[in-house]
Amino acid sequence: MRGTHQGQQSARTAPTGRTHDCKRHLHHAPHDLLQGGGHPHMNRRDVLLGAVVAAASSWRASAQEVTKSAHIGFIVTGEGFPRRRFDEAMRHLGWIEGRNLTVERRFTGEDPERRKTAAAELVAQHPDVIVAAGLIDALPVHALTGTIPIVVITGAHLIEAGLADSLARPGGNVAGMTLLGGELDGKRLELLHELVPAATRISFLAYARLPRSPARAAAVEALARPLGLRVTKRLVSEAAEIDAAFAASAADHDQGILVESGAVIVENLPRVVALAAQYRLPAVYEWRQFAEGGGLLSYGQLQQESFERAAALVDKILNGAKPADLPVEQPTRFELVVNLKTAKALGLTVPPSILARATEVIE
């Protein structure tokens, strides 16, 4: 059963003392989900409504203007990536697969060599655009072509990876959305600390093959110290290592776990959630699908926005825009999803301060 934010009337008092009484989802900026950030609907309702209406009008206009056909490639590490949201956004823009759009998809799995092979296959077809789910998918494509436009749906640190000169002027053949993953770890740690205030030891579970995972793990350790938390990094390279990581966390008597959303982790979402339950580890995740799948809590950027904006960039390129002239976009909306059923199973009481800030509560 979904919580009151999904269609039922509610009356909650936010930390500011104001009452939240609505029938729709909340979409937050990062500060809205922290103490003292206020209630987002009270200040941003009209702005967001106007933005939604404007976006819908733009989609309808674009859909009516599509009179040509296009061929795009799509590369993603795993089939667990919710690519259907990108497909839906493309349909809203008038690009209908099987009618005026051909999509060649490659699901590469955990093997880097397979990823390189898939990238080579797509480049050899000379599509109008290649869509890469994330940075790890974009890198092998970019290594093979400087001319075919590449749109990255959620790519962290595109500049540091050499895919863009700057956010405002990428300057090459790559456009897309940045991914605020590690940048939000401090807030996720605060949420975990609120959930389990007595905790002193936690784990950080991450995909070892992401270029920045070691640096991110070090940053998490530094962010955790002021909260009185000692962090042990658990970096996994393949699915078979996930069980061992959780077992080690339990053996070390960790009292919580922060879970990063690398490909191997997302692909094994049910297993990750089940292991957290088995070892009774309160877990905080990046993406909402973990909370929807039984995880305790998730906090991250609104995925729908990333897919919609990536589709809009593809649409612009198909209509003649150059990636070099399209600014790399940053997320503007964030969501906090709480699974009360899981909290109850773990014997946790979710603080009112978290419930008041939740975008969605699953009961």
GROMACS .gro file of C-alpha atoms in nm:
model
  363
    1MET     CA    1   0.000   0.000   0.000
    2ARG     CA    2   0.137   0.339  -0.094
    3GLY     CA    3   0.138   0.628   0.146
    4THR     CA    4  -0.077   0.935   0.150
    5HIS     CA    5   0.131   1.116  -0.107
    6GLN     CA    6   0.001   0.888  -0.376
    7GLY     CA    7  -0.357   0.988  -0.416
    8GLN     CA    8  -0.503   1.005  -0.064
    9GLN     CA    9  -0.569   1.320   0.135
   10SER     CA   10  -0.320   1.388   0.410
   11ALA     CA   11  -0.258   1.647   0.676
   12ARG     CA   12   0.100   1.655   0.801
   13THR     CA   13   0.284   1.920   0.989
   14ALA     CA   14   0.623   2.003   0.843
   15PRO     CA   15   0.920   2.093   1.065
   16THR     CA   16   0.836   2.458   0.998
   17GLY     CA   17   0.496   2.413   1.163
   18ARG     CA   18   0.303   2.450   0.839
   19THR     CA   19   0.057   2.188   0.727
   20HIS     CA   20   0.101   1.976   0.416
   21ASP     CA   21  -0.241   1.890   0.275
   22CYS     CA   22  -0.231   1.771  -0.085
   23LYS     CA   23  -0.294   1.487  -0.326
   24ARG     CA   24   0.024   1.484  -0.531
   25HIS     CA   25   0.392   1.396  -0.511
   26LEU     CA   26   0.642   1.634  -0.364
   27HIS     CA   27   0.949   1.726  -0.570
   28HIS     CA   28   1.232   1.883  -0.372
   29ALA     CA   29   1.548   2.077  -0.418
   30PRO     CA   30   1.829   1.938  -0.200
   31HIS     CA   31   1.782   2.194   0.079
   32ASP     CA   32   1.408   2.118   0.101
   33LEU     CA   33   1.485   1.775   0.244
   34LEU     CA   34   1.705   1.901   0.525
   35GLN     CA   35   1.601   2.043   0.860
   36GLY     CA   36   1.487   2.402   0.824
   37GLY     CA   37   1.444   2.375   0.448
   38GLY     CA   38   1.074   2.445   0.474
   39HIS     CA   39   0.791   2.281   0.287
   40PRO     CA   40   0.843   2.278  -0.091
   41HIS     CA   41   0.478   2.310  -0.193
   42MET     CA   42   0.431   2.630   0.002
   43ASN     CA   43   0.696   2.815  -0.200
   44ARG     CA   44   0.733   2.627  -0.529
   45ARG     CA   45   0.384   2.505  -0.622
   46ASP     CA   46   0.311   2.770  -0.885
   47VAL     CA   47   0.663   2.756  -1.028
   48LEU     CA   48   0.658   2.377  -1.073
   49LEU     CA   49   0.307   2.379  -1.215
   50GLY     CA   50   0.409   2.638  -1.471
   51ALA     CA   51   0.717   2.437  -1.564
   52VAL     CA   52   0.514   2.118  -1.608
   53VAL     CA   53   0.258   2.294  -1.828
   54ALA     CA   54   0.530   2.459  -2.036
   55ALA     CA   55   0.712   2.126  -2.081
   56ALA     CA   56   0.391   1.951  -2.186
   57SER     CA   57   0.316   2.225  -2.439
   58SER     CA   58   0.668   2.200  -2.578
   59TRP     CA   59   0.637   1.820  -2.614
   60ARG     CA   60   0.307   1.849  -2.801
   61ALA     CA   61   0.449   2.109  -3.039
   62SER     CA   62   0.758   1.900  -3.107
   63ALA     CA   63   0.552   1.585  -3.160
   64GLN     CA   64   0.346   1.757  -3.427
   65GLU     CA   65   0.657   1.867  -3.615
   66VAL     CA   66   0.826   1.524  -3.646
   67THR     CA   67   0.810   1.432  -4.014
   68LYS     CA   68   1.138   1.245  -4.066
   69SER     CA   69   1.290   0.920  -3.947
   70ALA     CA   70   1.582   0.870  -3.714
   71HIS     CA   71   1.821   0.593  -3.610
   72ILE     CA   72   1.970   0.591  -3.261
   73GLY     CA   73   2.187   0.351  -3.066
   74PHE     CA   74   2.135   0.280  -2.697
   75ILE     CA   75   2.404   0.131  -2.474
   76VAL     CA   76   2.350   0.036  -2.110
   77THR     CA   77   2.541  -0.191  -1.875
   78GLY     CA   78   2.235  -0.381  -1.755
   79GLU     CA   79   1.872  -0.445  -1.839
   80GLY     CA   80   1.773  -0.334  -1.489
   81PHE     CA   81   1.821   0.028  -1.595
   82PRO     CA   82   1.467   0.179  -1.627
   83ARG     CA   83   1.511   0.272  -1.991
   84ARG     CA   84   1.136   0.259  -2.054
   85ARG     CA   85   1.116   0.607  -1.904
   86PHE     CA   86   1.346   0.736  -2.176
   87ASP     CA   87   1.136   0.555  -2.437
   88GLU     CA   88   0.821   0.717  -2.297
   89ALA     CA   89   0.982   1.060  -2.309
   90MET     CA   90   1.080   1.004  -2.673
   91ARG     CA   91   0.722   0.907  -2.759
   92HIS     CA   92   0.597   1.228  -2.600
   93LEU     CA   93   0.830   1.412  -2.834
   94GLY     CA   94   0.682   1.234  -3.134
   95TRP     CA   95   0.956   0.975  -3.191
   96ILE     CA   96   0.775   0.642  -3.216
   97GLU     CA   97   0.983   0.327  -3.241
   98GLY     CA   98   0.876   0.124  -3.543
   99ARG     CA   99   0.722   0.427  -3.709
  100ASN     CA  100   0.977   0.706  -3.740
  101LEU     CA  101   1.244   0.578  -3.502
  102THR     CA  102   1.482   0.281  -3.512
  103VAL     CA  103   1.663   0.194  -3.190
  104GLU     CA  104   1.956  -0.046  -3.178
  105ARG     CA  105   2.009  -0.154  -2.815
  106ARG     CA  106   2.308  -0.314  -2.647
  107PHE     CA  107   2.306  -0.452  -2.290
  108THR     CA  108   2.665  -0.513  -2.195
  109GLY     CA  109   2.668  -0.666  -1.849
  110GLU     CA  110   2.967  -0.645  -1.617
  111ASP     CA  111   3.241  -0.737  -1.866
  112PRO     CA  112   3.441  -0.429  -1.983
  113GLU     CA  113   3.545  -0.610  -2.303
  114ARG     CA  114   3.183  -0.680  -2.388
  115ARG     CA  115   3.112  -0.311  -2.333
  116LYS     CA  116   3.386  -0.217  -2.580
  117THR     CA  117   3.250  -0.464  -2.835
  118ALA     CA  118   2.899  -0.326  -2.801
  119ALA     CA  119   3.027   0.030  -2.843
  120ALA     CA  120   3.214  -0.070  -3.160
  121GLU     CA  121   2.902  -0.237  -3.303
  122LEU     CA  122   2.692   0.075  -3.248
  123VAL     CA  123   2.954   0.315  -3.387
  124ALA     CA  124   2.990   0.095  -3.698
  125GLN     CA  125   2.621   0.153  -3.774
  126HIS     CA  126   2.670   0.532  -3.787
  127PRO     CA  127   2.345   0.618  -3.607
  128ASP     CA  128   2.220   0.976  -3.577
  129VAL     CA  129   2.276   0.968  -3.199
  130ILE     CA  130   2.409   0.717  -2.947
  131VAL     CA  131   2.241   0.728  -2.607
  132ALA     CA  132   2.455   0.608  -2.314
  133ALA     CA  133   2.283   0.528  -1.987
  134GLY     CA  134   2.577   0.642  -1.776
  135LEU     CA  135   2.940   0.746  -1.779
  136ILE     CA  136   3.066   0.386  -1.782
  137ASP     CA  137   2.860   0.327  -2.099
  138ALA     CA  138   2.966   0.652  -2.267
  139LEU     CA  139   3.342   0.613  -2.226
  140PRO     CA  140   3.398   0.325  -2.474
  141VAL     CA  141   3.174   0.496  -2.731
  142HIS     CA  142   3.357   0.827  -2.695
  143ALA     CA  143   3.689   0.648  -2.739
  144LEU     CA  144   3.575   0.535  -3.085
  145THR     CA  145   3.407   0.845  -3.227
  146GLY     CA  146   3.443   1.219  -3.204
  147THR     CA  147   3.171   1.287  -3.459
  148ILE     CA  148   2.861   1.081  -3.373
  149PRO     CA  149   2.660   1.273  -3.111
  150ILE     CA  150   2.647   1.102  -2.770
  151VAL     CA  151   2.377   1.182  -2.513
  152VAL     CA  152   2.442   1.062  -2.158
  153ILE     CA  153   2.131   1.012  -1.944
  154THR     CA  154   2.304   1.015  -1.605
  155GLY     CA  155   2.675   1.081  -1.629
  156ALA     CA  156   2.877   1.180  -1.324
  157HIS     CA  157   3.183   1.400  -1.369
  158LEU     CA  158   3.172   1.433  -1.747
  159ILE     CA  159   3.436   1.705  -1.737
  160GLU     CA  160   3.681   1.507  -1.524
  161ALA     CA  161   3.629   1.207  -1.752
  162GLY     CA  162   3.729   1.415  -2.054
  163LEU     CA  163   3.387   1.404  -2.222
  164ALA     CA  164   3.314   1.777  -2.190
  165ASP     CA  165   3.520   2.095  -2.164
  166SER     CA  166   3.271   2.266  -1.934
  167LEU     CA  167   2.906   2.239  -1.831
  168ALA     CA  168   2.809   2.551  -2.026
  169ARG     CA  169   3.008   2.471  -2.341
  170PRO     CA  170   3.082   2.097  -2.372
  171GLY     CA  171   3.277   2.161  -2.692
  172GLY     CA  172   3.274   1.805  -2.826
  173ASN     CA  173   3.025   1.540  -2.933
  174VAL     CA  174   2.881   1.470  -2.585
  175ALA     CA  175   2.569   1.622  -2.428
  176GLY     CA  176   2.353   1.505  -2.141
  177MET     CA  177   2.265   1.520  -1.774
  178THR     CA  178   2.507   1.514  -1.485
  179LEU     CA  179   2.445   1.264  -1.206
  180LEU     CA  180   2.458   1.393  -0.850
  181GLY     CA  181   2.558   1.072  -0.680
  182GLY     CA  182   2.846   1.131  -0.445
  183GLU     CA  183   2.747   1.497  -0.405
  184LEU     CA  184   2.439   1.382  -0.211
  185ASP     CA  185   2.615   1.126   0.009
  186GLY     CA  186   2.639   1.374   0.296
  187LYS     CA  187   2.262   1.408   0.305
  188ARG     CA  188   2.217   1.031   0.282
  189LEU     CA  189   2.450   0.987   0.578
  190GLU     CA  190   2.248   1.243   0.774
  191LEU     CA  191   1.931   1.048   0.697
  192LEU     CA  192   2.093   0.720   0.808
  193HIS     CA  193   2.213   0.891   1.126
  194GLU     CA  194   1.858   1.014   1.196
  195LEU     CA  195   1.720   0.665   1.140
  196VAL     CA  196   1.979   0.493   1.362
  197PRO     CA  197   2.119   0.765   1.592
  198ALA     CA  198   2.303   0.512   1.812
  199ALA     CA  199   2.498   0.369   1.518
  200THR     CA  200   2.876   0.406   1.521
  201ARG     CA  201   2.976   0.165   1.240
  202ILE     CA  202   2.835   0.147   0.886
  203SER     CA  203   2.932   0.008   0.545
  204PHE     CA  204   2.953   0.178   0.208
  205LEU     CA  205   2.865  -0.064  -0.074
  206ALA     CA  206   2.980   0.046  -0.421
  207TYR     CA  207   3.062  -0.089  -0.767
  208ALA     CA  208   3.442  -0.112  -0.787
  209ARG     CA  209   3.460  -0.067  -1.166
  210LEU     CA  210   3.319   0.285  -1.165
  211PRO     CA  211   3.617   0.520  -1.212
  212ARG     CA  212   3.537   0.733  -0.908
  213SER     CA  213   3.424   0.465  -0.662
  214PRO     CA  214   3.749   0.462  -0.455
  215ALA     CA  215   3.750   0.843  -0.428
  216ARG     CA  216   3.382   0.843  -0.343
  217ALA     CA  217   3.435   0.587  -0.068
  218ALA     CA  218   3.709   0.807   0.083
  219ALA     CA  219   3.476   1.108   0.069
  220VAL     CA  220   3.201   0.912   0.246
  221GLU     CA  221   3.446   0.824   0.524
  222ALA     CA  222   3.531   1.192   0.570
  223LEU     CA  223   3.166   1.301   0.566
  224ALA     CA  224   3.075   1.038   0.825
  225ARG     CA  225   3.331   1.140   1.089
  226PRO     CA  226   3.144   1.450   1.216
  227LEU     CA  227   2.839   1.226   1.268
  228GLY     CA  228   3.042   0.987   1.482
  229LEU     CA  229   3.027   0.715   1.217
  230ARG     CA  230   3.309   0.483   1.117
  231VAL     CA  231   3.275   0.366   0.755
  232THR     CA  232   3.406   0.044   0.602
  233LYS     CA  233   3.408   0.042   0.223
  234ARG     CA  234   3.276  -0.271   0.050
  235LEU     CA  235   3.367  -0.247  -0.319
  236VAL     CA  236   3.229  -0.523  -0.542
  237SER     CA  237   3.328  -0.598  -0.901
  238GLU     CA  238   3.071  -0.866  -0.981
  239ALA     CA  239   2.742  -1.004  -0.854
  240ALA     CA  240   2.904  -1.298  -0.676
  241GLU     CA  241   3.081  -1.058  -0.438
  242ILE     CA  242   2.763  -0.890  -0.308
  243ASP     CA  243   2.673  -1.170  -0.066
  244ALA     CA  244   3.023  -1.167   0.080
  245ALA     CA  245   3.011  -0.790   0.126
  246PHE     CA  246   2.692  -0.810   0.332
  247ALA     CA  247   2.822  -1.107   0.531
  248ALA     CA  248   3.138  -0.911   0.613
  249SER     CA  249   2.931  -0.612   0.717
  250ALA     CA  250   2.729  -0.829   0.955
  251ALA     CA  251   3.044  -0.997   1.089
  252ASP     CA  252   3.191  -0.654   1.165
  253HIS     CA  253   2.871  -0.563   1.352
  254ASP     CA  254   2.790  -0.271   1.123
  255GLN     CA  255   2.467  -0.096   1.215
  256GLY     CA  256   2.372   0.041   0.875
  257ILE     CA  257   2.476   0.055   0.511
  258LEU     CA  258   2.493   0.324   0.243
  259VAL     CA  259   2.440   0.170  -0.102
  260GLU     CA  260   2.570   0.327  -0.424
  261SER     CA  261   2.390   0.256  -0.752
  262GLY     CA  262   2.659   0.111  -0.976
  263ALA     CA  263   2.551  -0.121  -1.254
  264VAL     CA  264   2.613  -0.453  -1.078
  265ILE     CA  265   2.422  -0.331  -0.773
  266VAL     CA  266   2.120  -0.207  -0.972
  267GLU     CA  267   2.112  -0.528  -1.173
  268ASN     CA  268   2.095  -0.727  -0.850
  269LEU     CA  269   1.847  -0.499  -0.673
  270PRO     CA  270   1.624  -0.778  -0.532
  271ARG     CA  271   1.928  -0.959  -0.393
  272VAL     CA  272   2.072  -0.643  -0.237
  273VAL     CA  273   1.741  -0.557  -0.068
  274ALA     CA  274   1.696  -0.917   0.051
  275LEU     CA  275   2.046  -0.927   0.201
  276ALA     CA  276   1.988  -0.600   0.386
  277ALA     CA  277   1.672  -0.754   0.533
  278GLN     CA  278   1.844  -1.086   0.610
  279TYR     CA  279   2.122  -0.918   0.807
  280ARG     CA  280   1.885  -0.656   0.951
  281LEU     CA  281   2.093  -0.369   0.818
  282PRO     CA  282   1.914  -0.033   0.782
  283ALA     CA  283   2.005   0.074   0.428
  284VAL     CA  284   1.991   0.406   0.246
  285TYR     CA  285   1.994   0.398  -0.135
  286GLU     CA  286   2.027   0.645  -0.424
  287TRP     CA  287   1.737   0.544  -0.647
  288ARG     CA  288   1.366   0.515  -0.567
  289GLN     CA  289   1.336   0.168  -0.723
  290PHE     CA  290   1.526   0.028  -0.425
  291ALA     CA  291   1.268   0.166  -0.180
  292GLU     CA  292   0.990   0.049  -0.411
  293GLY     CA  293   1.153  -0.295  -0.414
  294GLY     CA  294   1.157  -0.324  -0.036
  295GLY     CA  295   1.456  -0.113   0.062
  296LEU     CA  296   1.429   0.110   0.367
  297LEU     CA  297   1.489   0.456   0.222
  298SER     CA  298   1.615   0.626  -0.094
  299TYR     CA  299   1.725   0.981  -0.163
  300GLY     CA  300   1.841   1.107  -0.501
  301GLN     CA  301   1.759   1.313  -0.802
  302LEU     CA  302   1.421   1.266  -0.965
  303GLN     CA  303   1.497   1.005  -1.230
  304GLN     CA  304   1.206   1.105  -1.449
  305GLU     CA  305   1.363   1.447  -1.497
  306SER     CA  306   1.689   1.293  -1.622
  307PHE     CA  307   1.508   1.078  -1.879
  308GLU     CA  308   1.289   1.364  -1.998
  309ARG     CA  309   1.581   1.604  -2.038
  310ALA     CA  310   1.797   1.342  -2.212
  311ALA     CA  311   1.515   1.275  -2.459
  312ALA     CA  312   1.478   1.649  -2.517
  313LEU     CA  313   1.850   1.671  -2.598
  314VAL     CA  314   1.822   1.380  -2.844
  315ASP     CA  315   1.526   1.556  -3.004
  316LYS     CA  316   1.727   1.878  -3.043
  317ILE     CA  317   2.018   1.692  -3.203
  318LEU     CA  318   1.787   1.508  -3.441
  319ASN     CA  319   1.655   1.848  -3.542
  320GLY     CA  320   1.999   1.988  -3.618
  321ALA     CA  321   2.152   2.104  -3.288
  322LYS     CA  322   2.520   2.035  -3.218
  323PRO     CA  323   2.619   1.864  -2.888
  324ALA     CA  324   2.904   2.112  -2.850
  325ASP     CA  325   2.646   2.391  -2.817
  326LEU     CA  326   2.413   2.213  -2.572
  327PRO     CA  327   2.500   2.282  -2.207
  328VAL     CA  328   2.540   1.979  -1.984
  329GLU     CA  329   2.230   1.989  -1.764
  330GLN     CA  330   2.212   1.939  -1.389
  331PRO     CA  331   1.921   1.791  -1.193
  332THR     CA  332   1.688   2.035  -1.021
  333ARG     CA  333   1.445   1.800  -0.845
  334PHE     CA  334   1.511   1.538  -0.580
  335GLU     CA  335   1.303   1.277  -0.403
  336LEU     CA  336   1.301   1.104  -0.066
  337VAL     CA  337   1.111   0.773  -0.055
  338VAL     CA  338   1.053   0.589   0.274
  339ASN     CA  339   0.933   0.230   0.308
  340LEU     CA  340   0.751   0.206   0.642
  341LYS     CA  341   0.684  -0.165   0.598
  342THR     CA  342   1.057  -0.232   0.586
  343ALA     CA  343   1.119   0.000   0.880
  344LYS     CA  344   0.867  -0.196   1.086
  345ALA     CA  345   1.031  -0.527   0.991
  346LEU     CA  346   1.365  -0.387   1.111
  347GLY     CA  347   1.210  -0.264   1.435
  348LEU     CA  348   1.279   0.099   1.342
  349THR     CA  349   1.061   0.400   1.406
  350VAL     CA  350   1.105   0.653   1.128
  351PRO     CA  351   1.140   0.998   1.288
  352PRO     CA  352   0.864   1.251   1.211
  353SER     CA  353   1.137   1.482   1.080
  354ILE     CA  354   1.201   1.237   0.794
  355LEU     CA  355   0.835   1.160   0.726
  356ALA     CA  356   0.757   1.532   0.701
  357ARG     CA  357   1.019   1.567   0.426
  358ALA     CA  358   0.933   1.248   0.236
  359THR     CA  359   0.829   1.272  -0.125
  360GLU     CA  360   0.653   0.938  -0.090
  361VAL     CA  361   0.580   0.699   0.194
  362ILE     CA  362   0.526   0.330   0.118
  363GLU     CA  363   0.323   0.145   0.377
   0.00000   0.00000   0.00000
